[in-house]
XYZ file of N, CA and C in Angstrom:
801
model
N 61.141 88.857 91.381
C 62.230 88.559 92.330
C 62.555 89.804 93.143
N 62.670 89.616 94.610
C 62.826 90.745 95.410
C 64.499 91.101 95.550
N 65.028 92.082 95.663
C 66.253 92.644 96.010
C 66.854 91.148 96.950
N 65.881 91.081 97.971
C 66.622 90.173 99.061
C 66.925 88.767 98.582
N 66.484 88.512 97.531
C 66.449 86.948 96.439
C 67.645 87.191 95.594
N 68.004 88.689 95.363
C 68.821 88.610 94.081
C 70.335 88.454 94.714
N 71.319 87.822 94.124
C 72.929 87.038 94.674
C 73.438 87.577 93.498
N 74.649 88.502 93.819
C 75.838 88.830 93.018
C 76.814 87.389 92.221
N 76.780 87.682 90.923
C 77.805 86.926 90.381
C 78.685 87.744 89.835
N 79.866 87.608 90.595
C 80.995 87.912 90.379
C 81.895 86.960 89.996
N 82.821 87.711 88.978
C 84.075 86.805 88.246
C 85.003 86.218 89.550
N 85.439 85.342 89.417
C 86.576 84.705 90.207
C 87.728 84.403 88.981
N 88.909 85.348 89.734
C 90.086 85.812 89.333
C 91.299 84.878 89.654
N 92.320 83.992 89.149
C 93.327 82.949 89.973
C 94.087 83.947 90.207
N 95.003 83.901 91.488
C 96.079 84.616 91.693
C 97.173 84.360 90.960
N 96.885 82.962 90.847
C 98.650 82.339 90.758
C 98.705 82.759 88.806
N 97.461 82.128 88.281
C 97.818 82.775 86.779
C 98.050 84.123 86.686
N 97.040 84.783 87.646
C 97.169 86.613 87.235
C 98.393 86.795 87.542
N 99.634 86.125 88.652
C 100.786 86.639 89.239
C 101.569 86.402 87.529
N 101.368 85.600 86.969
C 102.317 84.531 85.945
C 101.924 85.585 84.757
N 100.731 86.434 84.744
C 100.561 87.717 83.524
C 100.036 87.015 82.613
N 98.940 85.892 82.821
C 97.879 84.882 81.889
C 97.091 85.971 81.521
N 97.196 86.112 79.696
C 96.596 86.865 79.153
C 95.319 87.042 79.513
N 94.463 85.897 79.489
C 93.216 85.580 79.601
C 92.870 85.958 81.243
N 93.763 85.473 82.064
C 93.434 86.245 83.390
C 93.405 87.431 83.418
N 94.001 88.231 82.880
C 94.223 89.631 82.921
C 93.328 90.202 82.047
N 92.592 89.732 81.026
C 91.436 90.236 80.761
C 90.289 89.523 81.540
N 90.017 89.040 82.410
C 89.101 88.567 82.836
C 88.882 89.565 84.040
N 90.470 89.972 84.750
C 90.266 91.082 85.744
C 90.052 92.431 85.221
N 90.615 92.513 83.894
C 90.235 94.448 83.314
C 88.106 94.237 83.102
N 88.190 93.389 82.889
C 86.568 92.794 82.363
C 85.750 93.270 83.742
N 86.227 92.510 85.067
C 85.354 92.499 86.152
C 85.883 94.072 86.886
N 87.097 94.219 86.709
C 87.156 96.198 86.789
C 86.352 97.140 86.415
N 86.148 96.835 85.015
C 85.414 97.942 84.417
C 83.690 98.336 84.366
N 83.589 97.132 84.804
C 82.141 96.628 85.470
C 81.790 97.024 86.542
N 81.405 95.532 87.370
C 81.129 95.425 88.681
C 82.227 96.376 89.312
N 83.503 96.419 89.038
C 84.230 96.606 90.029
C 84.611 96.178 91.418
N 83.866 94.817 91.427
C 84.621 93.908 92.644
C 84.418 92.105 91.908
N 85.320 91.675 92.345
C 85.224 90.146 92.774
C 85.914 89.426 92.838
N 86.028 88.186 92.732
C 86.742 87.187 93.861
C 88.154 86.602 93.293
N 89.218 86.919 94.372
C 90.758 86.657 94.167
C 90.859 85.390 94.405
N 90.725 84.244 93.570
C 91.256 82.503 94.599
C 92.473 82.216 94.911
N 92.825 82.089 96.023
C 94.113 81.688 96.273
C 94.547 80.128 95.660
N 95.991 79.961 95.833
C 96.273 78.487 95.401
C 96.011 77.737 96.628
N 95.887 76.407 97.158
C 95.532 76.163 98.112
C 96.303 75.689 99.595
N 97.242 75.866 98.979
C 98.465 76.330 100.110
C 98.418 77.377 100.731
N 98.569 78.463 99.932
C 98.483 80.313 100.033
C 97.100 80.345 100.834
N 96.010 79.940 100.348
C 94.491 79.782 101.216
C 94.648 79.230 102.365
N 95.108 78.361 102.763
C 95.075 77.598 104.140
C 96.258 78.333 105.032
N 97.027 78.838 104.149
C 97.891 79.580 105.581
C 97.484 80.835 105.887
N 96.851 81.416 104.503
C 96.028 83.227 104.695
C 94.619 83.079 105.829
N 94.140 81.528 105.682
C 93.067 81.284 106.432
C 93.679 81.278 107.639
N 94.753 80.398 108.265
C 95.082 79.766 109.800
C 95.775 81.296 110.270
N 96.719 82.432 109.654
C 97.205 83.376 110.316
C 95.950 83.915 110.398
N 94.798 84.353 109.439
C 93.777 85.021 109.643
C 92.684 85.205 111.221
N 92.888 83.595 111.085
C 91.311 83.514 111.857
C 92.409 83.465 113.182
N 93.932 83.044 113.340
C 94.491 83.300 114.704
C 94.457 84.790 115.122
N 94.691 85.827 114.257
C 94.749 87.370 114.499
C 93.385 87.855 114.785
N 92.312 87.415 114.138
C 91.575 87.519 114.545
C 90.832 87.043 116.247
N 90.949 86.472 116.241
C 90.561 85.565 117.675
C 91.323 86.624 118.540
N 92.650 86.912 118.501
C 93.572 87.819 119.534
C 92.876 89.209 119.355
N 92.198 89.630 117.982
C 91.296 91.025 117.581
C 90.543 90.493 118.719
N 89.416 89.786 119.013
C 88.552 89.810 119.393
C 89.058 89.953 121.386
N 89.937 89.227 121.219
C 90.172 89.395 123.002
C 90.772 90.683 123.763
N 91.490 91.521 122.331
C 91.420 92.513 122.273
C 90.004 94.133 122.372
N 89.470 93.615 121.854
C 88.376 94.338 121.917
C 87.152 94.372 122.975
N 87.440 93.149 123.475
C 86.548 92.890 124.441
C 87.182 93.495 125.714
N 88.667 93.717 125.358
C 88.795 94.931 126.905
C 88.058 95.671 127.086
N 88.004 96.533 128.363
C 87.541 97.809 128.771
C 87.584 98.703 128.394
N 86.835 99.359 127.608
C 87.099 100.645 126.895
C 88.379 102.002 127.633
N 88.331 102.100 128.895
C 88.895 102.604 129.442
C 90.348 101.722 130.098
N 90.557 100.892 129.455
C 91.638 99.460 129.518
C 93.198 100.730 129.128
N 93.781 100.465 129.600
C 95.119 101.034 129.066
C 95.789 100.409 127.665
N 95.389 99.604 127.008
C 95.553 99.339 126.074
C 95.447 99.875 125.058
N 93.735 100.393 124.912
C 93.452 101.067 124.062
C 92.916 102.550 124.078
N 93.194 102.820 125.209
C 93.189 104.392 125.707
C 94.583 104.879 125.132
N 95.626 104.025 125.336
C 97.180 103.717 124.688
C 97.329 103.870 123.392
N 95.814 103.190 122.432
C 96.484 103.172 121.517
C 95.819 104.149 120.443
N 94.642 105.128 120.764
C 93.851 105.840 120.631
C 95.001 106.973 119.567
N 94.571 106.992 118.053
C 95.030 108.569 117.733
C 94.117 109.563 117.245
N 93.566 110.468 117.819
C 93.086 111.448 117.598
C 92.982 111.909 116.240
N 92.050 112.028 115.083
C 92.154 112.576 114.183
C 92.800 111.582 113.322
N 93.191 110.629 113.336
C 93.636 109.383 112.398
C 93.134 107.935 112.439
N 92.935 107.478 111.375
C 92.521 106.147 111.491
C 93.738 105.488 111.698
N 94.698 105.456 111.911
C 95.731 104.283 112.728
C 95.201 103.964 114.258
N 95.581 102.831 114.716
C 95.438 102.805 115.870
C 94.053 102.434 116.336
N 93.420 102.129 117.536
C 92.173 102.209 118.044
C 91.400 102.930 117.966
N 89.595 102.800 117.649
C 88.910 103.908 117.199
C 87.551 102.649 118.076
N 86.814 103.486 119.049
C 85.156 103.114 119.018
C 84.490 104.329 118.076
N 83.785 104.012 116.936
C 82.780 104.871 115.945
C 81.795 104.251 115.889
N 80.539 105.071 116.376
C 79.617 104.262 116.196
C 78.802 102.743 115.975
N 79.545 102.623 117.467
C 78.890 101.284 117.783
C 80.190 100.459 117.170
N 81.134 100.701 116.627
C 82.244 99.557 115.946
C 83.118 100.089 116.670
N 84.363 98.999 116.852
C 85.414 99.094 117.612
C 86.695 98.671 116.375
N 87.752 99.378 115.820
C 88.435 98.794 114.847
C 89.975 99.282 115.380
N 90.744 98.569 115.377
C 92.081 98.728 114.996
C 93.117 98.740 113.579
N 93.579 100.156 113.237
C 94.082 100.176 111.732
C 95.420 100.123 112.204
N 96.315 98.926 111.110
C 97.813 99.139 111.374
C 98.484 99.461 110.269
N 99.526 100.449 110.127
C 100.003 101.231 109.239
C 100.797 100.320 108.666
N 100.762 99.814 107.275
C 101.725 99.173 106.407
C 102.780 100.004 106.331
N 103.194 100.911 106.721
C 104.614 101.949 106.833
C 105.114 101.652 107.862
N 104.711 101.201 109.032
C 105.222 100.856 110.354
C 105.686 99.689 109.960
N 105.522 99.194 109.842
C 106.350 97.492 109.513
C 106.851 97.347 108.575
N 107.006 98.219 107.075
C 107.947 98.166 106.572
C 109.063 98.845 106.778
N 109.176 100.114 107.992
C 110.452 100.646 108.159
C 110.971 99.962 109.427
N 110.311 98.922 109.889
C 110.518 98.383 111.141
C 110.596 98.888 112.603
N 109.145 99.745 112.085
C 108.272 100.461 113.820
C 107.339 100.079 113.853
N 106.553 98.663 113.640
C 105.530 97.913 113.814
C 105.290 97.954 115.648
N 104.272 98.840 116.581
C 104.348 98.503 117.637
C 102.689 98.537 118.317
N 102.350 97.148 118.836
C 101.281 96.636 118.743
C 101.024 96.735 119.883
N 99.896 96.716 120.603
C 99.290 96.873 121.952
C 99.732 95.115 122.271
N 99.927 94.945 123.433
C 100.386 93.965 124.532
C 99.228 92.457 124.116
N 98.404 92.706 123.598
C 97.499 91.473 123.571
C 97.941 90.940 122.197
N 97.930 92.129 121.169
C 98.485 91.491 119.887
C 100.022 90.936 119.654
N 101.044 91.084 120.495
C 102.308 90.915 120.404
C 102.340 89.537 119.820
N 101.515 88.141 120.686
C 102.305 87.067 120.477
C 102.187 86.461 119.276
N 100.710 87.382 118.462
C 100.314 87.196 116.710
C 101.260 88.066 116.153
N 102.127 88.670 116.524
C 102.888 90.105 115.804
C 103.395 89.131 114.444
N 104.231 88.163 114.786
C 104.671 87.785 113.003
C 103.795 86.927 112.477
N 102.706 86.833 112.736
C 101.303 86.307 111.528
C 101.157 87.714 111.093
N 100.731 88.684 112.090
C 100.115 89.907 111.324
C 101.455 90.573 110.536
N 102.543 90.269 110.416
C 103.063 90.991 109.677
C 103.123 90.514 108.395
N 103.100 88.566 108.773
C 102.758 88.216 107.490
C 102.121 88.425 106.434
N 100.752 88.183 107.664
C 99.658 88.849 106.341
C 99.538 89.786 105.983
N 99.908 91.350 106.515
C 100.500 92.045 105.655
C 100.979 92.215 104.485
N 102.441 91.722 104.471
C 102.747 91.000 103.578
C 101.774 90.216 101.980
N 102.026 89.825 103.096
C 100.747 88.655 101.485
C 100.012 89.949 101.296
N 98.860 90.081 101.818
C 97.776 90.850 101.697
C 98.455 92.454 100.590
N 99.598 92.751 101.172
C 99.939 93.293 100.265
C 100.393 93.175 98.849
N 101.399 92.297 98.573
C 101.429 91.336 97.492
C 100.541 91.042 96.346
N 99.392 90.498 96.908
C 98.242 90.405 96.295
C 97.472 91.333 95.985
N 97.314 92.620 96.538
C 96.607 93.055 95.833
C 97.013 94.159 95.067
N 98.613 94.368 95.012
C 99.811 95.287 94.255
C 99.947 94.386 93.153
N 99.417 93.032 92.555
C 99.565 92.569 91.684
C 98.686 92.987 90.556
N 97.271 92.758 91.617
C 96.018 93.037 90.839
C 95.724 94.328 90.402
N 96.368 95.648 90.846
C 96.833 96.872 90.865
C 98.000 97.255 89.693
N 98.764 96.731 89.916
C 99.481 96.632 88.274
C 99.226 96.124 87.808
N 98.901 94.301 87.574
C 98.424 94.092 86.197
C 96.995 95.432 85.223
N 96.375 95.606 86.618
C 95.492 96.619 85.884
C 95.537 97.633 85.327
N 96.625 98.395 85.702
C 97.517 99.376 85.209
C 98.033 99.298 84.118
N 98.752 98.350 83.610
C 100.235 97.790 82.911
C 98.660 97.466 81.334
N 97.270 96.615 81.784
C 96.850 96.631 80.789
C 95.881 98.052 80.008
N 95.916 98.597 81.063
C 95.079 99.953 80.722
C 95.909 101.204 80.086
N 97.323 101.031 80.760
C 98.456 101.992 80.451
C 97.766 103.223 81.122
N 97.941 103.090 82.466
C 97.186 103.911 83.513
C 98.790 103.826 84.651
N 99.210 105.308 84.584
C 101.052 105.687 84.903
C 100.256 105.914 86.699
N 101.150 105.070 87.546
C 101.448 105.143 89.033
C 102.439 104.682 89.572
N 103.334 105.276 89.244
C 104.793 105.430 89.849
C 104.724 104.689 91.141
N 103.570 105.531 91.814
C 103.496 105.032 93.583
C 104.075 103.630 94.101
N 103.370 102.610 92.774
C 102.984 101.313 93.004
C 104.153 100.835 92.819
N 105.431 100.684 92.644
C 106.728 100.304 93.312
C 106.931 99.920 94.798
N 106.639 100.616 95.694
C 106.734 100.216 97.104
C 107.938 100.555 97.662
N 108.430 101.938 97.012
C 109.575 102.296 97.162
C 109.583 102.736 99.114
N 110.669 102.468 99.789
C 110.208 103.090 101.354
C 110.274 104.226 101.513
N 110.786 104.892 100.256
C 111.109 106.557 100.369
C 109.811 107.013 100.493
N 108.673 106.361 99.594
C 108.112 107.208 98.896
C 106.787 106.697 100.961
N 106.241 107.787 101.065
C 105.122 107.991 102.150
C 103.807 107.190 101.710
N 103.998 105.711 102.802
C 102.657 105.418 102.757
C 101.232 105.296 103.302
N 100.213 105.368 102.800
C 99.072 105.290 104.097
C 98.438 104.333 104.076
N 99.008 103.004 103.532
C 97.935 101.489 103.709
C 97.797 100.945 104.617
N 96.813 100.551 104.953
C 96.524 99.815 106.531
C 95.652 98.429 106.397
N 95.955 97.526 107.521
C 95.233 96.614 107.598
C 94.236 96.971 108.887
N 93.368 96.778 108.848
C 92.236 97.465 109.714
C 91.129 96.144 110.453
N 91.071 95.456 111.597
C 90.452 94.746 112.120
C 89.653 95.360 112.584
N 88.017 94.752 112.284
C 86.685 95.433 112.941
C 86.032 94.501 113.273
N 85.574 95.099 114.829
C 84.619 94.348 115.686
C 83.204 94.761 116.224
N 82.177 94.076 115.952
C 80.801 94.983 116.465
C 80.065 93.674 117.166
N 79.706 94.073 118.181
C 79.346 93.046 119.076
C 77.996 93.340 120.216
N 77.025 93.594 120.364
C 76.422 92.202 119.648
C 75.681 93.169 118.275
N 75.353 92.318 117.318
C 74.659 92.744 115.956
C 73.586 92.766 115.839
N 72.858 93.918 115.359
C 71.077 93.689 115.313
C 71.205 92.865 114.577
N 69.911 92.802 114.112
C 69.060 91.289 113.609
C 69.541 91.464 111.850
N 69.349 90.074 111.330
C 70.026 89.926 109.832
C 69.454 90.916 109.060
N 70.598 91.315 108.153
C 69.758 92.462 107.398
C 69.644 94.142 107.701
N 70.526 94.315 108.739
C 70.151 95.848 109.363
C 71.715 95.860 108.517
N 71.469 97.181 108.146
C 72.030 98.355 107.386
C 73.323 98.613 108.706
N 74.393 98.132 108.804
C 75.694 98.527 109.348
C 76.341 99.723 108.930
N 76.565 99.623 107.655
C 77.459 101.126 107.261
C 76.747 101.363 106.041
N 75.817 101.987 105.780
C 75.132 102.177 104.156
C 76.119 102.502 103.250
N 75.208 103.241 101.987
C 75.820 103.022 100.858
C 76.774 104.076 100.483
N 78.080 103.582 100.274
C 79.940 104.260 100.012
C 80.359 103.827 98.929
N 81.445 104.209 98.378
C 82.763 103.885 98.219
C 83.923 103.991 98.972
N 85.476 103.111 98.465
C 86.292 103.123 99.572
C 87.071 104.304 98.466
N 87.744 104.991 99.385
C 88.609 105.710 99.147
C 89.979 104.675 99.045
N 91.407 105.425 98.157
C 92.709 104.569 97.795
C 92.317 104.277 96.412
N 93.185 102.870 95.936
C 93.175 102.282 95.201
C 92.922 101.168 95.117
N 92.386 100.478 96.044
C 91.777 99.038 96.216
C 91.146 98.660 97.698
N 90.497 97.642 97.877
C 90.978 97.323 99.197
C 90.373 95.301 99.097
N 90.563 94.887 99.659
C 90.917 93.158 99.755
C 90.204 93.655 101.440
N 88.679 92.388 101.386
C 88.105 91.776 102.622
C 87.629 90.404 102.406
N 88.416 90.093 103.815
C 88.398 88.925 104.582
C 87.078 88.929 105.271
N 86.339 87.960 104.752
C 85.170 87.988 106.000
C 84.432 86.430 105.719
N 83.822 85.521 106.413
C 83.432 84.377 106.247
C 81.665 84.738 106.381
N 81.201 85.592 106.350
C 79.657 85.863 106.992
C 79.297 86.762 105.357
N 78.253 86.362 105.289
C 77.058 87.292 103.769
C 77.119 88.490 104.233
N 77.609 89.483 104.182
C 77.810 90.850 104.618
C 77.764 91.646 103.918
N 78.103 91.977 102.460
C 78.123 92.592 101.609
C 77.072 92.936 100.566
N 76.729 93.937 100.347
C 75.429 94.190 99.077
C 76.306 95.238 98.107
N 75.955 94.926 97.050
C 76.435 95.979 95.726
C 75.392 96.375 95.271
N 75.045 97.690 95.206
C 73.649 98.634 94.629
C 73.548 98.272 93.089
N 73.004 97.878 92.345
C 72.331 97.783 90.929
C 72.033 99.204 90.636
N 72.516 99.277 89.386
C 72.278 100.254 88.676
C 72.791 101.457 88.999
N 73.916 101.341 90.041
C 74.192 103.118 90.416
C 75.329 103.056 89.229
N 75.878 102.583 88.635
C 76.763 103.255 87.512
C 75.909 104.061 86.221
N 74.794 103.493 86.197
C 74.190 104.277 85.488
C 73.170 105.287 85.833
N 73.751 105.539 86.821
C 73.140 106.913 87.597
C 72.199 107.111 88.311
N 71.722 105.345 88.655
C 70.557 105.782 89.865
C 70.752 105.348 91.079
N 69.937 106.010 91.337
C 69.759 106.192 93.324
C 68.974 104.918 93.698
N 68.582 104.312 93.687
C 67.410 103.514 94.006
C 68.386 102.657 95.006
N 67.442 101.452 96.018
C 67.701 100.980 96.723
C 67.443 99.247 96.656
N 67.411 99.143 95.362
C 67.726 97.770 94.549
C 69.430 97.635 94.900
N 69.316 96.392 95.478
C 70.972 95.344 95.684
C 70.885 94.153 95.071
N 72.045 93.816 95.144
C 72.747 92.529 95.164
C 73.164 91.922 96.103
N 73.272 90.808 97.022
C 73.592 90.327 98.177
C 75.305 89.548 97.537
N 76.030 89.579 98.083
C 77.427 89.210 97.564
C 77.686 87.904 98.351
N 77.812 86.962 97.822
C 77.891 85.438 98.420
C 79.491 85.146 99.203
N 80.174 84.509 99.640
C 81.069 83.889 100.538
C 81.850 82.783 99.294
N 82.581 83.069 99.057
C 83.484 81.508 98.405
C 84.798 81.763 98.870
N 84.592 80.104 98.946
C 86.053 79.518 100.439
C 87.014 79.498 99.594
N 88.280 79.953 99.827
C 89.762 79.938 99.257
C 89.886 81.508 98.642
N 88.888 82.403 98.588
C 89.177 83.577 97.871
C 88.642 84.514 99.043
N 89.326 86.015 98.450
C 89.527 87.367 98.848
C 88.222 87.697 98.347
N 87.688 88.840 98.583
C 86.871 89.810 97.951
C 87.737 91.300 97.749
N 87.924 91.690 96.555
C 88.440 92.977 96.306
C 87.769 93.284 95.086
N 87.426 95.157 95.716
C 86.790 95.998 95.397
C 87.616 97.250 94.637
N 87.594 97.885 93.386
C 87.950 99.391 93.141
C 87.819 100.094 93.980
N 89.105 100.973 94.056
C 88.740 102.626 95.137
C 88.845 103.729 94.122
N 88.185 104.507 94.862
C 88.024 106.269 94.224
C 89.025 106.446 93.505
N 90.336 106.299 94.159
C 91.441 107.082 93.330
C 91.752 106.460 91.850
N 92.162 104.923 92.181
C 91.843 104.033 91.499
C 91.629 104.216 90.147
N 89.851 104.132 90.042
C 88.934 104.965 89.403
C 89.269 106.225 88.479
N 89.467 107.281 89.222
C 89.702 108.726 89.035
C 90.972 108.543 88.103
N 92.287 108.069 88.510
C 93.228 107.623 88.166
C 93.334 106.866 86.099
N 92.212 106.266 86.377
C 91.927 105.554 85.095
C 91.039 106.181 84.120
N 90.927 107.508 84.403
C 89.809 108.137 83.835
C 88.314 107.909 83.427
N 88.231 107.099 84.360
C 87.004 106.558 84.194
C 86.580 104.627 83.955
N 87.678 104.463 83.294
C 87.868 103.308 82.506
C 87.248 101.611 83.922
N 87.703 102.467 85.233
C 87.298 101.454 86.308
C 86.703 101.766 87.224
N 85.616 100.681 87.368
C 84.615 101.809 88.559
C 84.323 101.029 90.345
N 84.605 101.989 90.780
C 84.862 102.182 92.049
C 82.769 101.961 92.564
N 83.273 100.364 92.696
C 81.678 100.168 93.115
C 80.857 100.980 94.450
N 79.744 101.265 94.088
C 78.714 101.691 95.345
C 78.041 100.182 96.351
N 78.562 100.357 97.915
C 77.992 98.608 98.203
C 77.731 99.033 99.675
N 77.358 98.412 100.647
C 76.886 98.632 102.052
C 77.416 97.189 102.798
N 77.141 97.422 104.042
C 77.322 96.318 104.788
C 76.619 95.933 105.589
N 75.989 94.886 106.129
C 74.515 94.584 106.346
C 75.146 93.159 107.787
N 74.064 93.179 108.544
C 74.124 92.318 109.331
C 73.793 90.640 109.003
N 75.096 90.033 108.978
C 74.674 88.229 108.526
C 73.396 88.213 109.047
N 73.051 86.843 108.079
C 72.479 85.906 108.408
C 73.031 84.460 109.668
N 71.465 83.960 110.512
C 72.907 83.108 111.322
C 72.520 83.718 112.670
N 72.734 83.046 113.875
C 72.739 82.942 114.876
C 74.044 83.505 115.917
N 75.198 83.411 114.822
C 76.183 83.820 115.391
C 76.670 85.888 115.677
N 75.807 86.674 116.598
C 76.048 87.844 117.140
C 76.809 89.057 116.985
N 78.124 88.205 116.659
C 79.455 89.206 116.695
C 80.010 89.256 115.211
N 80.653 90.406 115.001
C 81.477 90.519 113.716
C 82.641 90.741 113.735
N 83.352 90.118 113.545
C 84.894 89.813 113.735
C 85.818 89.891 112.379
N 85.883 90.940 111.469
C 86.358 90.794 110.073
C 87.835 91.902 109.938
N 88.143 91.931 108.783
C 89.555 92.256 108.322
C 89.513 92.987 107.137
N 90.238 94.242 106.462
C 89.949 94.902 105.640
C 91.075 95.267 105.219
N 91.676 95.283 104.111
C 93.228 95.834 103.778
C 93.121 96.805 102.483
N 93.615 98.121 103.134
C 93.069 99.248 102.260
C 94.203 99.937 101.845
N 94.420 99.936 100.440
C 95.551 99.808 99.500
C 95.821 100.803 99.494
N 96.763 102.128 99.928
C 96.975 103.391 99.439
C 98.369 103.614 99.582
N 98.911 103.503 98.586
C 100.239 103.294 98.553
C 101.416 104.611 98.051
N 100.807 105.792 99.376
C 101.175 106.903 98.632
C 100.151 107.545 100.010
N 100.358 109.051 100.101
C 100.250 109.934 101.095
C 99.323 111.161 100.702
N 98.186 111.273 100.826
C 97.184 112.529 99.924
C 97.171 113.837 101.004
């Protein structure tokens, strides 16, 4: 069997039991932590259909967004130098990061195209935050792994962002987008409807090789991954997977996805 044959099975995690502190859920997530270190959050199916309809509307406004003029006052506007907030073209990707500190002290201020999504995206915020500060303490609370941070106090300085990325048009299925990382923080939760994801085999046990896993799509759930700190944080106990991002499969050109990167605290 070739790398390109082999499909990640990952645990699928309920929200609504893990929120409720189901023993058995909560070892099922310390289980897929200490492992793989990623897989799949299911929403209830209420929570899914509205995380889906604000999603794919913010998105669509991402995309009409991005398709401005690079030299557009929008995003010449919204450009910060030396920070991932705000508008960034990097190599060939175009992304907008919005500071989960801005909208919780109530300085959420969005370039002119995103305004009329402003309370979906704060929603999902919201949620998006929620969810994955659950999965973040329960993991904590069972490991007895001390982060004060994770309160959500407004005193305390945060740097989480929700981050929309656009790359348009996409080489052909299978080209190597961002090779092989980890995320920095303590988590991060992606939204994406397209096969995009590969997890490297065998790098926890220390090799290099260029054997993957292709990470499959299931409808009603999140994908969330361990971060570095995370990790570091737990002494080891959770591992902060090695994975890449690769061009779908599919006819459809453009990449239009969502990334919410948990750092709930100021380094």
């Amino acid at each position: 069997m070739t790398s390109a044959e082999r499909m990640a099975t990952l645990a699928v995690v309920d929200y609504e039991a893990l929120a409720n502190k189901d023993v058995g859920e909560v070892q099922k997530l310390v289980q897929a932590c200490q492992t793989v270190g990623m897989f799949y959050l299911q929403l209830q199916d209420s929570r899914a259909k509205e995380v889906s309809e604000d999603m794919l509307a913010t998105l669509e406004t991402g995309q009409a967004f991005f398709k401005l003029p690079h030299d557009s006052e929008e995003k010449t506007s919204s450009v910060n130098e030396g920070m991932e907030r705000g508008y960034h073209n990097f190599k060939g990707f175009e992304y907008y990061e919005i500071a989960r500190e801005d909208h919780r002290n109530g300085k959420l201020r969005l370039p002119m195209t995103f305004e009329p999504e402003k309370e979906r995206i704060a929603r999902l915020m919201d949620t998006f935050n929620r969810i994955i500060q659950t999965v973040v303490v329960e993991l904590c609370a069972a490991l007895d792994i001390d982060f004060p941070e994770l309160g959500d106090d407004p005193a305390i300085s945060c740097d989480t962002g929700f981050k929309l990325v656009y790359k348009a048009p996409l080489e052909p299925p299978g080209h190597v987008m961002a090779p092989w990382h980890t995320d920095s923080g303590l988590a991060t939760l992606l939204w994406n409807d397209k096969v995009m994801t590969q997890l490297r085999v065998g790098h926890k046990e220390g090799s290099q090789g260029e054997d993957y896993e292709t990470v499959p799509v299931v409808n009603g759930a999140v994908l969330v991954n361990i971060s570095d700190e995370l990790a570091a944080r737990s002494g080891g106990r959770l591992h902060s997977p090695v994975h890449r991002v690769v061009s779908p499969p599919g006819s459809n050109r453009v990449w239009n996805g969502a990334v919410y990167l948990f750092r709930p605290y100021n380094i």
